[in-house]
Coordinates of C-alpha atoms in Angstrom, one line a residue:
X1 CA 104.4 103.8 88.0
X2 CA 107.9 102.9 88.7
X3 CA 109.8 99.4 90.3
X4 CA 112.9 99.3 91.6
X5 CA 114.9 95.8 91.3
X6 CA 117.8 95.4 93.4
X7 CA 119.6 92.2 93.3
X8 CA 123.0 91.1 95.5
X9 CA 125.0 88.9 96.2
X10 CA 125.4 86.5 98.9
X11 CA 128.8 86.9 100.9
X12 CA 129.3 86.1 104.4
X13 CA 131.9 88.3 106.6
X14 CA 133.4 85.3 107.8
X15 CA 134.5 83.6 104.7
X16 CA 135.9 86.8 103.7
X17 CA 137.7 87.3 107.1
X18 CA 138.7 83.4 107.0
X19 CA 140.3 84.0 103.5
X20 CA 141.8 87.4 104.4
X21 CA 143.9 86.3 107.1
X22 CA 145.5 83.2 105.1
X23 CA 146.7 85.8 102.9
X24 CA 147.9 88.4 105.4
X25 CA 149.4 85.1 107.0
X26 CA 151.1 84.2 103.6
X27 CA 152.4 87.7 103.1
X28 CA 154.0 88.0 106.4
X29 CA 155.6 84.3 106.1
X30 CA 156.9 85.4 102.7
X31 CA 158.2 88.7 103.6
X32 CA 159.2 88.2 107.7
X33 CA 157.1 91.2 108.7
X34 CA 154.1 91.9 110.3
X35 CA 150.9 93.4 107.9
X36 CA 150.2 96.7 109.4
X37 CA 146.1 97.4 109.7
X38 CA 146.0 99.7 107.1
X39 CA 147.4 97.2 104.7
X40 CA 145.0 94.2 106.3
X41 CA 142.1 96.5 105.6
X42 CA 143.2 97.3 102.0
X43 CA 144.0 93.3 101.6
X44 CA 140.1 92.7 103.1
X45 CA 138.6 94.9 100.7
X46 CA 140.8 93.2 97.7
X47 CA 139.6 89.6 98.9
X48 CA 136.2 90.8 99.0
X49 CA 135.9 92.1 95.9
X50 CA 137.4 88.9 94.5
X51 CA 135.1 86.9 96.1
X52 CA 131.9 88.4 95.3
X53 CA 131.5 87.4 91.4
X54 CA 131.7 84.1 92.8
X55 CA 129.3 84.8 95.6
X56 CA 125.3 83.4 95.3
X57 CA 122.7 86.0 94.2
X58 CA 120.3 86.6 96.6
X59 CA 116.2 86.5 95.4
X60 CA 116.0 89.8 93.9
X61 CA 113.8 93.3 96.1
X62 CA 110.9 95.2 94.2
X63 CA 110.2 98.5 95.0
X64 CA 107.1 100.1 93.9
X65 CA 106.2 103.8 93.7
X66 CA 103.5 105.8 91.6
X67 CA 103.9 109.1 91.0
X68 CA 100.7 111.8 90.9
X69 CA 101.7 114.5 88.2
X70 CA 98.2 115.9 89.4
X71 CA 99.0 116.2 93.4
X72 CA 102.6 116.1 92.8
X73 CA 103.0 113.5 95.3
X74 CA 105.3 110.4 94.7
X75 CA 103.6 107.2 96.9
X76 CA 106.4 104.7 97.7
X77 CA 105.9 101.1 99.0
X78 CA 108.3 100.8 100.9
X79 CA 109.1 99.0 104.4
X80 CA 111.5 101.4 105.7
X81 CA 112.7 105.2 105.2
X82 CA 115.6 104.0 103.7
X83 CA 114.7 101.9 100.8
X84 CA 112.2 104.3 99.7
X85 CA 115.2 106.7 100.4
X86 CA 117.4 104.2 98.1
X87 CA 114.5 104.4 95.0
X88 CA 114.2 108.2 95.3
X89 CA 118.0 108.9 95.0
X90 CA 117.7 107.1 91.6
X91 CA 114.9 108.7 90.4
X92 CA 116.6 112.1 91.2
X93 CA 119.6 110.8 89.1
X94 CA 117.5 109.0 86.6
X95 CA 115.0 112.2 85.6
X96 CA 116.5 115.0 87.7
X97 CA 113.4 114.5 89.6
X98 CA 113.4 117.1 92.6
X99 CA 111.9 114.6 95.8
X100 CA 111.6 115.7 98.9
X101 CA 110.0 113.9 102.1
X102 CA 107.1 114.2 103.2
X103 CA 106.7 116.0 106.6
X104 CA 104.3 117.6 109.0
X105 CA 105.2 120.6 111.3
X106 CA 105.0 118.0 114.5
X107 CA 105.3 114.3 114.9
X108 CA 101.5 112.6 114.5
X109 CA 102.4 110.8 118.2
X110 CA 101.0 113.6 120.5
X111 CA 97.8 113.8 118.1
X112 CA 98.0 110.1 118.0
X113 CA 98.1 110.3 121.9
X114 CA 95.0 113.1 122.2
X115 CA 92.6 111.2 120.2
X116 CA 93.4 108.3 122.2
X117 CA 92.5 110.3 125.6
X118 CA 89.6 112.4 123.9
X119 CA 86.3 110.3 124.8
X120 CA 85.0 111.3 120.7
X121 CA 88.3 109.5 119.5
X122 CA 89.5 110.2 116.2
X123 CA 88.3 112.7 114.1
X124 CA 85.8 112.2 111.5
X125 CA 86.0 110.2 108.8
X126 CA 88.5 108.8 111.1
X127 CA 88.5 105.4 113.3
X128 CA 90.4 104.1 115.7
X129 CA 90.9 100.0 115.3
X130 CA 92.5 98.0 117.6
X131 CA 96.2 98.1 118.0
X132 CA 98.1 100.3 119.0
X133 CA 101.8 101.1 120.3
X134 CA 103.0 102.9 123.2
X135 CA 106.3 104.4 124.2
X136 CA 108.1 106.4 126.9
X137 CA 111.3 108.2 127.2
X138 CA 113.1 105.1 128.7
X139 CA 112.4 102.7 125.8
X140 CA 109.8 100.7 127.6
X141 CA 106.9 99.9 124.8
X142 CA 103.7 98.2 125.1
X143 CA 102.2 96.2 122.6
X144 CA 97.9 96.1 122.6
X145 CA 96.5 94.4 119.8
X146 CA 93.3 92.6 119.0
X147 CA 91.2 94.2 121.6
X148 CA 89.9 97.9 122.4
X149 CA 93.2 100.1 122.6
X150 CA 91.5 102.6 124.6
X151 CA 90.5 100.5 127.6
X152 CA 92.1 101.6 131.0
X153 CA 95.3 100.0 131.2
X154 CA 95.9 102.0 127.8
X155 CA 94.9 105.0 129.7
X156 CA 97.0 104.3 133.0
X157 CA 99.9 104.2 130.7
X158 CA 99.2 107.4 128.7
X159 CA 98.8 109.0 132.4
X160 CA 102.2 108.1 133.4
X161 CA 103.7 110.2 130.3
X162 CA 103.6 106.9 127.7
X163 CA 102.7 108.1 124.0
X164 CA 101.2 106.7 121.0
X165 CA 104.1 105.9 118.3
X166 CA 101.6 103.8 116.6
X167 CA 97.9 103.3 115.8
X168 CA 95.8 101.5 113.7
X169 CA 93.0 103.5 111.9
X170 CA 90.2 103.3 109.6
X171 CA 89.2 106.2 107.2
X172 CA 85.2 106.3 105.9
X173 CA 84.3 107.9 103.1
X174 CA 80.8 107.2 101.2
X175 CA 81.4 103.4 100.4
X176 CA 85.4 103.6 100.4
X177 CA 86.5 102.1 103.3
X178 CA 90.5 101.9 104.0
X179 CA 92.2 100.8 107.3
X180 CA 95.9 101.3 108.3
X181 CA 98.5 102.0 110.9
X182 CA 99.9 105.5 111.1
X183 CA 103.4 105.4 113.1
X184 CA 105.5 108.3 115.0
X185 CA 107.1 109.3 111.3
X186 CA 104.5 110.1 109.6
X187 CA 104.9 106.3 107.4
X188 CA 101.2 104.3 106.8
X189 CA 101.6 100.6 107.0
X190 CA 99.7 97.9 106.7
X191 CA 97.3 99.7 104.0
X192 CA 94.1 97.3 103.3
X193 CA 91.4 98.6 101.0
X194 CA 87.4 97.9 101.8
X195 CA 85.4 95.7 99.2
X196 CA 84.3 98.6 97.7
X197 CA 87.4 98.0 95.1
X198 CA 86.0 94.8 93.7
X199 CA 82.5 96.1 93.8
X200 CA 83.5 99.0 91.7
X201 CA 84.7 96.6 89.0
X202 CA 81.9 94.2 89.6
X203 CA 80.8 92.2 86.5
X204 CA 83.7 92.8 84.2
X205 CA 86.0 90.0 83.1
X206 CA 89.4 91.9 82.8
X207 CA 92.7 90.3 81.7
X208 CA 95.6 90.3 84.2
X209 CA 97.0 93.5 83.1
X210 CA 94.1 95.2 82.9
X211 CA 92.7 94.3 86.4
X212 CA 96.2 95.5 87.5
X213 CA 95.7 98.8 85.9
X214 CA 92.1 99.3 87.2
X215 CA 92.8 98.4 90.9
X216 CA 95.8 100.8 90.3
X217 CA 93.8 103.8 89.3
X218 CA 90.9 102.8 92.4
X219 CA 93.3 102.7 95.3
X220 CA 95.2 106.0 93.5
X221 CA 92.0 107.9 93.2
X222 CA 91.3 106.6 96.7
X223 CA 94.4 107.5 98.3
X224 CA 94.0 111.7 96.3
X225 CA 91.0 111.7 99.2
X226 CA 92.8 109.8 102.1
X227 CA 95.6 111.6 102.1
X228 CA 95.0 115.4 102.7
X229 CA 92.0 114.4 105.0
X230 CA 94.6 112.4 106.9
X231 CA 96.9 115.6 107.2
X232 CA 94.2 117.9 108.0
X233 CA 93.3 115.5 110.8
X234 CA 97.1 115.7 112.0
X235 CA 96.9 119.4 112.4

């Protein structure tokens, strides 16, 4: 298992603007010319990297990941592409690790859209819950959540060319029980585990650190079966 910790500091573009141009103002009263813009950009930069040393530190971001030797897969928590971008670029510098996203040989959205249409749903173990996202070419989106997503406003909308870019699933497997959202690029948010974790640990009074490991090494073994079952459903 591996955490990223970035931490930055805190500086606004306008104090750095406010205290550029009282030197590019001081420079051309001293001198009698005008600061050209590549100069200004060059006495920006300067000013900023002055400033920053002195800047705040913002509250520090963890990134997670665990990597399956086993499946060769590495899982990253991460709200966005680019951060778990950010933490693979250091791992590849870090170990030489050789990373490579994950990607399927079309978007999930038009399977997203059939099972959504198909009267059977999602495929089994697979649920559909209730939210879901819709799209068209012009940028309109709709937004159902809390209520059955494939009622028939949903459908009027998938008639008039709207896709899925979103939709929250369930995945049923013996007494594992996991719900998510799958979006357009292939990223799973919102991942809850069933009971079934706690109940597998019932009865044992585990220290901090050992709980942490246990639930670790449920949701991972969980997640070996999740996955390909998910990809197989996507075709």
């Amino acid at each position: 298992m591996f955490c990223l910790k970035r931490q930055e500091r805190e500086l606004s573009s306008s104090a750095v603007k406010e205290a550029a141009e009282a030197r590019i103002q001081e420079i051309a009263e001293q001198t009698g010319r005008k600061v050209g813009g590549k100069e200004r950009k060059d006495i920006v930069e300067q000013v900023r990297l002055e400033l920053l040393p002195k800047a705040l530190l913002k509250a520090p971001r963890f990134t997670y990941a665990c990597l399956d030797l086993q499946r060769e897969w590495l899982l990253v928590d991460a709200g966005s592409w680019k951060r778990a971008e950010t933490l693979c670029g250091l791992l590849r510098q870090s170990l030489g690790l050789e990373v490579a996203p994950f990607s399927l040989q079309q978007e999930p959205r038009g399977q997203m859209t059939a099972w959504l249409q198909s009267p059977t749903g999602a495929p089994s173990p697979f649920f559909i819950g209730d939210q879901c996202t819709l799209e068209n070419r012009d940028g309109a989106v709709v937004n159902v959540r809390r209520m059955q997503v494939d009622n028939d406003e949903v459908q009027a909308h998938l008639r008039t060319g709207m896709w899925v870019s979103q939709l929250a699933l369930s995945w049923v497997d013996g007494d594992a029980e996991v719900a998510f959202r799958l979006k357009h690029d292939t990223t799973v948010s919102g991942l809850k585990f069933g009971d079934f974790i706690e109940e597998r640990r019932d009865g044992q009074d585990l220290a901090a650190a050992a709980l942490f490991d246990a639930d670790r090494i449920l949701q991972q073994e969980t997640l070996r079966r999740l996955v390909p079952a998910l990809v197989e459903a996507l075709g």
